[in-house]
Coordinates of C-alpha atoms in Angstrom, one line a residue:
X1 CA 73.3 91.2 51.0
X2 CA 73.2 92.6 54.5
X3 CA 70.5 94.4 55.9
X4 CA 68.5 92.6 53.0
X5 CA 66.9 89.6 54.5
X6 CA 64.7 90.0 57.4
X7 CA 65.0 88.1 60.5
X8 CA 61.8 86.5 61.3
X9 CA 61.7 83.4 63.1
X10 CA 58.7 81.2 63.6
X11 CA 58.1 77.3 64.3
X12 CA 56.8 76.2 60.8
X13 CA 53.5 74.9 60.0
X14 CA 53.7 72.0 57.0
X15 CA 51.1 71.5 54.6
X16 CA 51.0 67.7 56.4
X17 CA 50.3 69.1 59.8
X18 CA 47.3 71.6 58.5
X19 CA 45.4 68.3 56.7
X20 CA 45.6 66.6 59.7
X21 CA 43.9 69.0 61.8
X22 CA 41.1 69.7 58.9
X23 CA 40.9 66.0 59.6
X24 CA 40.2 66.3 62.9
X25 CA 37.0 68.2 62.2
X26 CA 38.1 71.4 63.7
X27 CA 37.1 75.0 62.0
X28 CA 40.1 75.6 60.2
X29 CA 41.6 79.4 59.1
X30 CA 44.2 78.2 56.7
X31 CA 46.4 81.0 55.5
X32 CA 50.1 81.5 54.1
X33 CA 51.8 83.5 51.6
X34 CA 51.5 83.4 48.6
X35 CA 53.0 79.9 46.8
X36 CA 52.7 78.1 50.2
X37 CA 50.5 75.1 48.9
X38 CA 47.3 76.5 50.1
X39 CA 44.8 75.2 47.4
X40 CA 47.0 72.2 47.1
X41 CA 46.1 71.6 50.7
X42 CA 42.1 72.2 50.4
X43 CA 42.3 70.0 47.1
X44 CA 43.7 67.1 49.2
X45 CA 41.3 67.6 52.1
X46 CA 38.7 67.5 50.1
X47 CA 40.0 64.3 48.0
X48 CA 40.2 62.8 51.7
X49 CA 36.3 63.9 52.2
X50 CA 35.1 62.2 48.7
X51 CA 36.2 59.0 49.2
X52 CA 34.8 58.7 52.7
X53 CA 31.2 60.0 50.8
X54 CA 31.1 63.2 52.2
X55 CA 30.6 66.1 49.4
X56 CA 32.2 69.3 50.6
X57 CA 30.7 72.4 50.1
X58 CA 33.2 74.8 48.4
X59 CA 32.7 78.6 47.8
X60 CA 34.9 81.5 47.2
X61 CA 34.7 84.8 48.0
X62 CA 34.8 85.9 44.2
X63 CA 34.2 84.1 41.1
X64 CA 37.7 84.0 39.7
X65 CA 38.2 82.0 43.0
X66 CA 35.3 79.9 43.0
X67 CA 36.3 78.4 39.0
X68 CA 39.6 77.7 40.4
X69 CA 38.5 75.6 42.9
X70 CA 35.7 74.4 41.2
X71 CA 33.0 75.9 43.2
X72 CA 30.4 78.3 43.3
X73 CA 30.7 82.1 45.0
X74 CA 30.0 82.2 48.8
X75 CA 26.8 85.0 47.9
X76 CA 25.4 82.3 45.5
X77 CA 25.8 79.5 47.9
X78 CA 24.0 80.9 50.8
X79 CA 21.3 82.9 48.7
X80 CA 22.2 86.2 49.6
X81 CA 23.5 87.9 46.2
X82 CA 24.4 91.1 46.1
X83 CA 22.8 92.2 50.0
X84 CA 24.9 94.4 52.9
X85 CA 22.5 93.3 55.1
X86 CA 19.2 90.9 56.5
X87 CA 16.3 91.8 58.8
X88 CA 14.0 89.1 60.6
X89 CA 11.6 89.1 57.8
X90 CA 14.1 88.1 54.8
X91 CA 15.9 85.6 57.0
X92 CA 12.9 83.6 57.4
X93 CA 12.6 83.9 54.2
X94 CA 15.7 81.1 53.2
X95 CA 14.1 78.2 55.2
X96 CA 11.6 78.2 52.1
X97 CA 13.8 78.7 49.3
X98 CA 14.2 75.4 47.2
X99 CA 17.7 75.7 46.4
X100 CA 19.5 77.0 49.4
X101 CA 18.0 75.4 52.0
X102 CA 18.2 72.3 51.1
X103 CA 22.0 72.7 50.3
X104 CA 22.4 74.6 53.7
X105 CA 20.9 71.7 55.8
X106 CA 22.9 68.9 54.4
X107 CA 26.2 70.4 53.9
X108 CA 28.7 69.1 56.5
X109 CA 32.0 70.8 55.7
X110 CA 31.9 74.3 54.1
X111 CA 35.0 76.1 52.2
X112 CA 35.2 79.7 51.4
X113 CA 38.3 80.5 49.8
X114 CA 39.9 83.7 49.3
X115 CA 38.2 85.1 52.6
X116 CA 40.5 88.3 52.4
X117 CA 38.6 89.6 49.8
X118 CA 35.1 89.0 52.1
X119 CA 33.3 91.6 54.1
X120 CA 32.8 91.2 57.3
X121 CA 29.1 91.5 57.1
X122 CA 29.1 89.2 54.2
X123 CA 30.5 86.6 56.5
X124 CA 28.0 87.2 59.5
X125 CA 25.1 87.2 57.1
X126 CA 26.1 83.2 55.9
X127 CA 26.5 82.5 59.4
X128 CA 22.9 83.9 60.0
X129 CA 21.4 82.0 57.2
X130 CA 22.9 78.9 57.8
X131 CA 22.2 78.9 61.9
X132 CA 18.4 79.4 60.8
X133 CA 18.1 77.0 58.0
X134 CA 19.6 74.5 60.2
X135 CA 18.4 75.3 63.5
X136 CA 21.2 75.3 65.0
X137 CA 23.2 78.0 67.3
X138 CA 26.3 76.5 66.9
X139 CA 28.6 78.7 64.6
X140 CA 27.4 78.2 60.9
X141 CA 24.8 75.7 61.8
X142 CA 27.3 72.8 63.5
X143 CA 28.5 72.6 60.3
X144 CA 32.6 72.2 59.8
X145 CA 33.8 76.2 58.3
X146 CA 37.1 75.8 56.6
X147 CA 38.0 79.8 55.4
X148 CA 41.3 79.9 53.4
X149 CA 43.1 83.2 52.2
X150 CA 46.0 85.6 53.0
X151 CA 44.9 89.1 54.0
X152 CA 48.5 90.7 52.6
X153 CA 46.5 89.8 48.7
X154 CA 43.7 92.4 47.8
X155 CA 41.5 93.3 50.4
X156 CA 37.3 94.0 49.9
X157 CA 35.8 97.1 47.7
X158 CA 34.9 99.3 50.5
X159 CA 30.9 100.1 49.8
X160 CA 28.9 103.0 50.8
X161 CA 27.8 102.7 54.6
X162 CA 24.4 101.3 54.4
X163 CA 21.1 103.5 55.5
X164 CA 19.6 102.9 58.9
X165 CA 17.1 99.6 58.6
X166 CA 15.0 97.3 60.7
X167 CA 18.0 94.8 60.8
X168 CA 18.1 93.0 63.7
X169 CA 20.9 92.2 65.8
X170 CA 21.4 88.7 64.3
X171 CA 23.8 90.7 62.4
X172 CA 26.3 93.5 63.0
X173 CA 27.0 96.1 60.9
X174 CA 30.9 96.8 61.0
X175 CA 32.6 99.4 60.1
X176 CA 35.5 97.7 60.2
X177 CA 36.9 96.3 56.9
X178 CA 38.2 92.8 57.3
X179 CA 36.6 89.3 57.7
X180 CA 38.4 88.3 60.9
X181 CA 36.2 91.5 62.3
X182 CA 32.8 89.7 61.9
X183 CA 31.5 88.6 65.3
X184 CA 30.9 85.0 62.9
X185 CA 35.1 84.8 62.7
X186 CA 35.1 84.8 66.5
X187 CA 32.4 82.6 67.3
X188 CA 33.6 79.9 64.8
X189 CA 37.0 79.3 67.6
X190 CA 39.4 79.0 64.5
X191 CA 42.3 77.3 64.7
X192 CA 45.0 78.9 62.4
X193 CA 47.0 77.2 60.0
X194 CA 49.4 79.0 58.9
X195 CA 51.4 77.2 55.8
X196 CA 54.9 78.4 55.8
X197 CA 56.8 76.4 53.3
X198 CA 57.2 77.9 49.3
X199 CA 56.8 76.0 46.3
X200 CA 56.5 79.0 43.8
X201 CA 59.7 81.0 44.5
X202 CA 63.2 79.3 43.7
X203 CA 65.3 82.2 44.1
X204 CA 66.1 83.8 47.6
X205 CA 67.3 87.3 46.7
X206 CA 63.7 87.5 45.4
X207 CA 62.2 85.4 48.7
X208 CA 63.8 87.7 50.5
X209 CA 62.0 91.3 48.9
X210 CA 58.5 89.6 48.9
X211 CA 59.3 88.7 52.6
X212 CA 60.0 92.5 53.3
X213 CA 57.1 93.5 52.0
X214 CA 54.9 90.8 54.1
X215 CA 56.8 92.2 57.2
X216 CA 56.4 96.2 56.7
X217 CA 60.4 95.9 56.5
X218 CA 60.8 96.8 53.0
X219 CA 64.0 99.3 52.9
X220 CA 66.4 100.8 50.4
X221 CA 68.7 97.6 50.1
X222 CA 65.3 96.2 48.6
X223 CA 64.6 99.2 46.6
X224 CA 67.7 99.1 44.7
X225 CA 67.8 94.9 44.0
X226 CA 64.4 96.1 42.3
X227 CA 65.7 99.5 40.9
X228 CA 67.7 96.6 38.8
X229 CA 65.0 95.3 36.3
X230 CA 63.7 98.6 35.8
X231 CA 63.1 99.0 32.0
X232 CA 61.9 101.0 29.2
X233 CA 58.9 100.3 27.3
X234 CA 60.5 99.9 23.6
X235 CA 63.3 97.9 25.3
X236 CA 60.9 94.8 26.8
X237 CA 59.7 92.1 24.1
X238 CA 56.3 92.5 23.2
X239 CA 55.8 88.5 24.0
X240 CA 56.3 89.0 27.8
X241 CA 52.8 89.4 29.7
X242 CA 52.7 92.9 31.0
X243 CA 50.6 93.3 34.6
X244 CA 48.4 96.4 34.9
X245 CA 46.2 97.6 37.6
X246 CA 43.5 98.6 35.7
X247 CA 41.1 97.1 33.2
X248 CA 41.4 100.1 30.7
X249 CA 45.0 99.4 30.3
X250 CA 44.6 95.6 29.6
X251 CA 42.2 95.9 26.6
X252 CA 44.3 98.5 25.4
X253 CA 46.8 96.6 24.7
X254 CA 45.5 93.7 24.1
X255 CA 43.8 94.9 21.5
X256 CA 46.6 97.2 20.3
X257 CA 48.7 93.9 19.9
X258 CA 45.9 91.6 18.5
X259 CA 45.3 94.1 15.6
X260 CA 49.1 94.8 14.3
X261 CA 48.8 90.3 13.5
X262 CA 47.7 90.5 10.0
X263 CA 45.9 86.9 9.7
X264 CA 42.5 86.9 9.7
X265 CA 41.6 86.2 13.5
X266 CA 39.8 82.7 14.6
X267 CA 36.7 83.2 16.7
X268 CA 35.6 80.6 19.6
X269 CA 32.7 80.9 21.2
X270 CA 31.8 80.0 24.9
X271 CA 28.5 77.3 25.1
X272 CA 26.5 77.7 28.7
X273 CA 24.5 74.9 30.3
X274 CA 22.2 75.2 33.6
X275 CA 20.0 78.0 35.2
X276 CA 20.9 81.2 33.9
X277 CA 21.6 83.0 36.8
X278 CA 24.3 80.3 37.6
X279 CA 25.8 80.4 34.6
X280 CA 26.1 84.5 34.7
X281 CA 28.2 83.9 37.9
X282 CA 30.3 81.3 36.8
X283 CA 31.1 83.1 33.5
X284 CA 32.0 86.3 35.5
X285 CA 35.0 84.0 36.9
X286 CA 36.1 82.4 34.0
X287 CA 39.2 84.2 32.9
X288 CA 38.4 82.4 29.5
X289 CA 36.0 84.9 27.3
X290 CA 32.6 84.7 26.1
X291 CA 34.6 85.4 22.6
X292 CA 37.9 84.5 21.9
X293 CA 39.9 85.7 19.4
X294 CA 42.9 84.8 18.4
X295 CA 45.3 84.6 15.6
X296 CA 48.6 83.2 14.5
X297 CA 51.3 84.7 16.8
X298 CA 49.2 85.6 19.2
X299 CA 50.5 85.6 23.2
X300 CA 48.3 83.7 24.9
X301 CA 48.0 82.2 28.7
X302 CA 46.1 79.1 30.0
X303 CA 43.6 79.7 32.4
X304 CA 42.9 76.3 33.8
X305 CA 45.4 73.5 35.3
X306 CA 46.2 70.2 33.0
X307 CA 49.4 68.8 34.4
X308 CA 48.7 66.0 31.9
X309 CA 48.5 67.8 29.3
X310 CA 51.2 70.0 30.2
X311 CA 50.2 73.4 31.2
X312 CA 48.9 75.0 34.5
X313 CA 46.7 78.4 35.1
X314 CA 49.7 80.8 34.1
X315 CA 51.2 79.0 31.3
X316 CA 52.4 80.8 28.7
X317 CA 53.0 80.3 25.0
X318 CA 52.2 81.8 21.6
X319 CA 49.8 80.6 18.6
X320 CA 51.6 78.5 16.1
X321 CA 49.4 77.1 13.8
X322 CA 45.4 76.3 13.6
X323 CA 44.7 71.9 13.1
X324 CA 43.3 71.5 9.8
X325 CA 41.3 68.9 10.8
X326 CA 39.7 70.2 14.4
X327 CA 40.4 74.3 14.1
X328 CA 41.6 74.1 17.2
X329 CA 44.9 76.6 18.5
X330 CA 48.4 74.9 18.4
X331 CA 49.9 76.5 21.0
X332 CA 54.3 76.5 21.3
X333 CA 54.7 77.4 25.4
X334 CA 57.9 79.1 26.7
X335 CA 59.5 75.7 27.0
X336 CA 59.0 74.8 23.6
X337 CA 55.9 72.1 24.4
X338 CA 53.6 72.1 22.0
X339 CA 50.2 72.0 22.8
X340 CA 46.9 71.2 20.6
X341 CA 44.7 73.3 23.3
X342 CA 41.0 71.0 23.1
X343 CA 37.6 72.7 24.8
X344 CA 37.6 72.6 29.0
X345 CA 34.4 72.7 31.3
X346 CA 34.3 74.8 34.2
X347 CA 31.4 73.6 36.4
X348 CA 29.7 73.7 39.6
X349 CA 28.7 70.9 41.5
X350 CA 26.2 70.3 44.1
X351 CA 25.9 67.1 46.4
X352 CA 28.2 65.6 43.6
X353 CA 25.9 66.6 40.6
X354 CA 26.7 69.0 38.0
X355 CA 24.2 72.0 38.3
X356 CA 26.5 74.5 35.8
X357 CA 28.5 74.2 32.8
X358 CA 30.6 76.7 30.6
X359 CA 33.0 75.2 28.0
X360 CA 35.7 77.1 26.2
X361 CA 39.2 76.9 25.5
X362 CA 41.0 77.5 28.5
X363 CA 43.2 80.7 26.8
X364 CA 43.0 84.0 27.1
X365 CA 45.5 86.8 25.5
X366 CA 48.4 87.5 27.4
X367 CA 50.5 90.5 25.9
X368 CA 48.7 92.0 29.2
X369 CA 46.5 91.2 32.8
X370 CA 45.1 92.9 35.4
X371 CA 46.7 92.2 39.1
X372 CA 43.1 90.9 40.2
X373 CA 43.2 88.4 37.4
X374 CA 46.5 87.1 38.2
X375 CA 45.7 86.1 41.5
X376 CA 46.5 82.4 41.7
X377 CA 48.8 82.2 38.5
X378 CA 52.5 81.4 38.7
X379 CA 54.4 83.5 36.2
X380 CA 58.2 82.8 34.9
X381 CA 58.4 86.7 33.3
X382 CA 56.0 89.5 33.8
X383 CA 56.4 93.1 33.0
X384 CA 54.7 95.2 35.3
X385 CA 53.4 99.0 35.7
X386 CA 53.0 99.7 39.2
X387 CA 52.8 103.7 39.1
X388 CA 49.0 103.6 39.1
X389 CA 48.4 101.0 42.4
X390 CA 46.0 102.3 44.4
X391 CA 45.4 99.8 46.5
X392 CA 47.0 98.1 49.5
X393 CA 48.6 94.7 48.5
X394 CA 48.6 95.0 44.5
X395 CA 52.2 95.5 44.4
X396 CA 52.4 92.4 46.6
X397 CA 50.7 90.0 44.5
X398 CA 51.7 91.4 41.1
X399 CA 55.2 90.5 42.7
X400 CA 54.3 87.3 44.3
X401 CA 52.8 85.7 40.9
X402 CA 57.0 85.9 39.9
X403 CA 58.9 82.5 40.3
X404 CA 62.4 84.6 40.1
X405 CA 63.6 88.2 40.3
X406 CA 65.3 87.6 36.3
X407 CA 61.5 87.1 35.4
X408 CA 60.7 90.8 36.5
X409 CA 60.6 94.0 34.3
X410 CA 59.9 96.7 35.7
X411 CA 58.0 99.9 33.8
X412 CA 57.3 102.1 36.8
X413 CA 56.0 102.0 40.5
X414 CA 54.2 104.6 43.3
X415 CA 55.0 104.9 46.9
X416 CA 52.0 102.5 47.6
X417 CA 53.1 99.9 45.1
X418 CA 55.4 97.9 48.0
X419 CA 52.9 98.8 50.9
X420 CA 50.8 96.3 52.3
X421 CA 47.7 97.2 54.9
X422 CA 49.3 98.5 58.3
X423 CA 46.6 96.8 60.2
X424 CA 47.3 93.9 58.8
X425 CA 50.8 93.4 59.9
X426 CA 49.5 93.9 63.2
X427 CA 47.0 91.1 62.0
X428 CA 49.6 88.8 61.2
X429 CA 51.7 88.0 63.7
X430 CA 49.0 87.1 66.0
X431 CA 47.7 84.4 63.6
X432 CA 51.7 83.1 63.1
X433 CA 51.2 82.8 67.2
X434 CA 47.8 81.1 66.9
X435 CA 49.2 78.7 64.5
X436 CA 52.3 77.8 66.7
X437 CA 50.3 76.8 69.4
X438 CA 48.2 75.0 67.4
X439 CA 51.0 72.8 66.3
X440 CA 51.8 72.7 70.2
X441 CA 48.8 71.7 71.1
X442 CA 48.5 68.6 68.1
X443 CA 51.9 67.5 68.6
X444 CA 50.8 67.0 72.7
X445 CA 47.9 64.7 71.5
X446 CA 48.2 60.9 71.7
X447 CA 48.1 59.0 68.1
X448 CA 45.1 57.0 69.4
X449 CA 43.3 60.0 70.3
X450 CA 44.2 62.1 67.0
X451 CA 43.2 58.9 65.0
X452 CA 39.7 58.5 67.2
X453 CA 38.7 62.6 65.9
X454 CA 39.5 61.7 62.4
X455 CA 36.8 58.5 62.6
X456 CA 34.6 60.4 64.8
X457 CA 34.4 63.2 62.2
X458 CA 33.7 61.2 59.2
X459 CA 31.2 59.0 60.7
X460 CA 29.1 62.8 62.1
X461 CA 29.0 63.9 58.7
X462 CA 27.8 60.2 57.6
X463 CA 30.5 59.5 55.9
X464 CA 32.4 56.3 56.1
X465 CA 35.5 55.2 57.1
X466 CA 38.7 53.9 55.1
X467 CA 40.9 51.8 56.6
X468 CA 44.1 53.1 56.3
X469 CA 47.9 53.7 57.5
X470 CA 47.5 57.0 59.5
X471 CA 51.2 58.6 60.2
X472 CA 49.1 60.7 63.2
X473 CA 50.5 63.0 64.9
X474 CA 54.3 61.9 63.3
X475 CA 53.8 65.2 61.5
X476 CA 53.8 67.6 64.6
X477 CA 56.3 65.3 66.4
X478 CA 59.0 65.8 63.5
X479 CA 58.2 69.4 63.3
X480 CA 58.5 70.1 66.8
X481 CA 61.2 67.9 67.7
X482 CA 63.2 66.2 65.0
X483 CA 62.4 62.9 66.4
X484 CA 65.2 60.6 64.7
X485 CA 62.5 58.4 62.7
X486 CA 63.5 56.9 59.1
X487 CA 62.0 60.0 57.4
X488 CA 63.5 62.5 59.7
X489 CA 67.4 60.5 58.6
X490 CA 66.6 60.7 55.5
X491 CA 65.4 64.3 55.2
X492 CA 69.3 65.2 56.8
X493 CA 70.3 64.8 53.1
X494 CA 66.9 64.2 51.4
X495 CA 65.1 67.8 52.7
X496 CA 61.5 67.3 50.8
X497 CA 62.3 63.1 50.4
X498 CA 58.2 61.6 50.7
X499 CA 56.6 64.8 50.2
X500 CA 54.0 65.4 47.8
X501 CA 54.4 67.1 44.6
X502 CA 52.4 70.3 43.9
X503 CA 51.4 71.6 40.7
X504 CA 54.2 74.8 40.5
X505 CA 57.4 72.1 41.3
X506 CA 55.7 69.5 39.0
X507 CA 55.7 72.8 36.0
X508 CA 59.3 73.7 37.3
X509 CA 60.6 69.5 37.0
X510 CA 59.0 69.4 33.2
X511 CA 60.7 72.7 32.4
X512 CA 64.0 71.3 33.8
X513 CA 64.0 68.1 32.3
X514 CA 63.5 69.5 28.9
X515 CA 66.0 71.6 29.2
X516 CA 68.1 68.1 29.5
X517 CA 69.0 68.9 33.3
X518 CA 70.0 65.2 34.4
X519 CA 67.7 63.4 37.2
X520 CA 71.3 63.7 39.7
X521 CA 71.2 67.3 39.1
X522 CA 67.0 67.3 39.2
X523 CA 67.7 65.4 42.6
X524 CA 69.3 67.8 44.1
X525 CA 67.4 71.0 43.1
X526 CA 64.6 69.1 44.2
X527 CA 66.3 68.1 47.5
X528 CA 64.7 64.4 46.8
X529 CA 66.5 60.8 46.2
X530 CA 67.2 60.1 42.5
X531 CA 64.1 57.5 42.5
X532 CA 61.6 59.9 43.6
X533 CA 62.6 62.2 40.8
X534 CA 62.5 59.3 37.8
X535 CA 59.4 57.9 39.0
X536 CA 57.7 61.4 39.1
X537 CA 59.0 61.9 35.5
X538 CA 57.3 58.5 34.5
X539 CA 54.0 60.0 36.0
X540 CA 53.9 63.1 34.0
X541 CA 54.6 61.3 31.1
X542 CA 58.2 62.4 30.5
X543 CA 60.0 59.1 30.1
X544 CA 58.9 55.5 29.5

C-alpha cells in the first residue's frame, strides 16, 4: 500500500557480526527490535564463554527477565535491593559482604538484560559497587559489561525524587529517566549492536505497522490496516489469549473463565530450594504460579522454552486429559501436538553452581496476560484491549509479541496505545549510527588481528582457548561488501543458507511441517537449500 511502508535505510547489523565483537571483549550495547534474535545472540555468546571456562555473570533488569535467561535480577547481583541511592559509608559496606563480593571480584563478563526497563541510578550504583569491590576505576571494575534491551519496550516505574542525603558524588542522582543517561552508560565506551534482521514476524503488511510505530511515522494508512481486526467481545473465541494492561483485568477473567469449567480443578504446587530471599526473587519472575489450577479445557500457555519437547515460552494449547498414572496435564497445542507437560526448574547459578531452585509446571492460564508478562513470548493470535494504555511502548510490545496481522483482534485502543517515547526516537537513530560504524570499523580490522582479541580476551578472564575454524571478520566483509565468497553465491538464491536456527523459525518449521507443507515448499519459505531444511527436521525429531 503506498504511503504505508516507511523508508528507512540503514547498513544491517547480523546477529554473526554482534558475536564477534562480544568476542572481542569489547563492552557491548546489544539492542534491536523486537524478534531480532537478541537473547539468541547472548545465549550463544555465552555458550562460546562456557566452554572456554569462563562463567558469565547474567542479570536482568527484572525478574521475568532474569528466569528467562536463567539468571538472577541485577539489584540481587550487586547487593543493592530495593536502594535509589549509596553514601560512602554503605559502599564500604559491600567489600565485607560474603556473597556479593566475592561474586563481584571474580566475575569477568557481566550481562544485564532488559536495560530499558533500568534506572539510571540503578545502573551507576552497580558500577559503584563493583569499582570498589574490585579496586578498580575502570568502568564496572575492568570487568566485560554486556547491557541488552530495546528502549521502544516498557520503560522504568518513575519513583518519587529521593530526599536530600549525604550521598556522595560517586553517584549521580538523575532526573533523567533512561539508562543510557547514567554517567556509568558513558564511561563504559559501548559499542552498539544493533540487530536488525526478524525472525518473529512473517508477514510484511504487519512488519511494516510495527516499523511505523518504531519510527514515530505511524499514520492513517496504518490506522485503517488495524481498523481491520477490530472486533467485538461476544464475536472473539473465548480460547484466544486476550492482552490487558492491567493486573485487575487478567484475574478477572482468568478466573471468570476457570470457574464456568465444571470439573473439579487439579491443584499443583510450586517446591522452593535455597536461601529464602533468593527464592522470593526468583518466584516473583516465574510466570508459572505458586498454585496452579487447572482443569479440563482449560487455555493454558507455556512459560519456559523446550524445543525438544515441542513448545517455547508462548506456546499455546488447551487441557485435554489428566495421566492416570503421573496426574500430570495433557496438553493439545494450537498445532494439534500433544504434550504430557512434566515439572521444569528455574534456577540460578553462581560460578556454575546452583544457588536457587523453584520447580513447577511450566503453564500458566492463558484466556488472558498482562503486556508486562508477555514481554519475550511469540504469540500466533492474541486479542488485545488497548483503550486503557498508559504507558509509552505498551501498545508496541502487545503488538510486537504477534507473528502476523490475521493473529490480531482487536477490542479497543487510546491515542497513546501506538505512541512510543518521543525522546526515544531521538535516541534511536544515534545508536543505528553507532552501530554502523561499528560494523565499519570491524570490517577494517585484519583477520589476524580480530582473531588475536578473541584469544587475548579468553586467556584475561582465565579462560582457555579452543582451537577452532574462526570465519573472522568474513561476517563484516560480506555485510559491507558482498564479497563474492561461496556463501555470499549461495545466499543469491539461498538468502539465510548456513545460518543458525532460532527458537521462533524452529516453532514456525514444526508448525509447517505438520501442516504437511513439503520440505521444497519449507525450502523456500525458509530461503534455505532442501538439505538444510530435512536435516533440521531430523534434529527436532520430526522425521527419522
Amino acid at each position: 500500500m503506498n504511503g504505508v511502508s516507511p523508508q528507512v535505510i540503514h547498513t544491517r547489523m547480523t546477529q554473526d557480526q554482534a558475536l564477534s565483537i562480544l568476542k572481542t571483549g569489547a563492552n557491548v550495547f546489544l539492542t534491536g527490535e523486537p524478534g531480532s534474535g537478541k537473547t539468541h545472540t547472548i545465549n550463544r555468546y555465552v555458550a562460546y564463554l562456557r566452554e572456554r571456562g569462563i562463567e558469565p555473570a547474567i542479570t536482568a533488569s527484572t525478574g521475568i527477565a532474569a528466569t528467562h535467561i536463567g539468571g538472577m535480577t541485577i539489584h540481587s547481583w550487586g547487593g543493592i535491593g530495593i536502594k535509589t541511592m549509596l553514601d560512602k559509608r554503605e559502599l564500604d559496606k559491600f567489600a565485607s559482604n560474603k556473597y556479593v563480593a566475592p561474586r563481584i571480584r571474580r566475575a569477568k563478563v557481566l550481562i544485564l538484560d532488559e536495560v530499558s526497563m533500568l534506572a539510571p541510578e540503578t545502573l551507576s550504583m552497580v558500577d559503584a559497587v563493583c569499582r570498589s569491590i574490585r579496586h578498580n576505576a575502570e568502568s564496572f571494575g575492568g570487568m566485560q559489561i554486556v547491557l541488552v534491551g530495546d528502549f521502544f519496550q516498557l520503560p522504568p516505574v518513575i519513583k518519587m525524587e529521593p530526599k536530600e542525603s549525604a550521598q556522595t558524588e560517586l553517584i549521580e542522582t538523575p532526573k533523567a529517566r533512561f539508562a543510557y543517561d547514567s554517567s556509568a552508560w558513558t564511561r563504559a565506551d559501548l559499542a552498539t549492536c544493533y540487530l536488525t534482521e526478524q525472525y518473529r514476524q512473517d508477514d510484511d503488511t504487519f512488519l511494516s505497522i510495527l516499523l511505523a510505530i518504531r519510527c514515530g511515522v505511524f499514520n492513517e494508512d496504518h490506522m485503517r490496516l488495524l481498523e481491520t481486526r477490530k472486533v467485538e467481545h461476544h464475536t472473539v473465541s473465548k480460547n484466544i489469549t486476550r492482552i490487558f494492561s492491567h493486573n485487575a483485568d487478567v484475574d478477572r477473567v482468568n478466573n471468570e473463565m476457570l470457574s464456568k469449567l465444571q470439573d473439579e480443578p487439579q491443584m499443583f504446587f510450586m517446591t522452593k530450594k535455597g536461601p529464602e530471599a533468593l527464592v522470593a526473587a526468583l518466584q516473583k519472575g516465574c510466570l508459572s504460579p505458586e498454585t496452579l489450577h487447572l482443569k479440563v479445557g482449560a487455555a493454558v500457555i507455556f512459560t519456559k522454552n523446550n524445543p525438544k519437547k515441542g513448545f517455547v515460552n508462548g506456546t499455546l494449547g488447551e487441557i485435554e486429559k489428566f495421566d492416570k498414572t503421573s496426574g500430570y496435564p495433557i496438553v493439545k497445542t494450537r498445532n494439534g501436538k500433544r504434550i504430557e507437560v512434566e515439572p521444569a526448574d528455574w534456577t540460578v547459578q553462581e560460578n556454575g553452581k546452583e544457588r536457587v531452585r523453584i520447580t513447577q509446571l511450566p503453564l500458566r492460564l492463558a484466556w488472558a496476560i498482562t503486556v508486562h508478562k508477555s514481554q519475550g513470548m511469540s504469540l500466533d493470535e492474541a486479542v488485545m484491549d488497548l483503550s486503557r494504555v498508559f504507558e509509552f511502548g505498551q501498545g508496541y510490545v502487545a503488538l510486537s509479541r504477534l507473528r502476523r496481522l490475521s493473529g490480531l483482534h482487536l477490542l479497543g485502543y487510546n491515542e497513546r496505545a501506538f505512541s512510543v517515547h518521543p525522546e526515544i526516537l531521538v535516541k534511536d537513530e544515534s545508536f543505528r549510527k553507532e552501530s554502523e560504524e561499528i560494523g565499519v570499523n570491524f570490517a577494517d580490522m585484519p583477520p589476524a588481528e580480530l582473531d588475536k582479541k578473541y584469544q587475548h580476551f579468553i586467556v584475561a578472564c582465565g579462560g582457555k582457548n579452543i582451537s577452532e575454524r574462526l570465519e573472522s571478520n568474513k561476517v563484516f566483509k560480506d555485510s559491507q561488501n558482498g564479497s563474492g565468497t561461496p556463501f555470499e553465491k549461495i545466499r543469491e538464491t539461498h538468502p539465510n543458507a548456513y545460518r543458525s536456527w532460532d527458537m521462533a523459525q524452529d516453532e514456525k518449521l514444526r508448525e509447517l511441517f505438520t501442516e504437511r507443507i513439503s520440505i521444497s515448499e519449507l525450502a523456500k519459505i525458509f530461503e534455505r537449500k532442501k538439505g538444510a531444511i530435512s536435516s533440521r527436521l531430523k534434529k527436532l525429531g520430526l522425521t527419522p
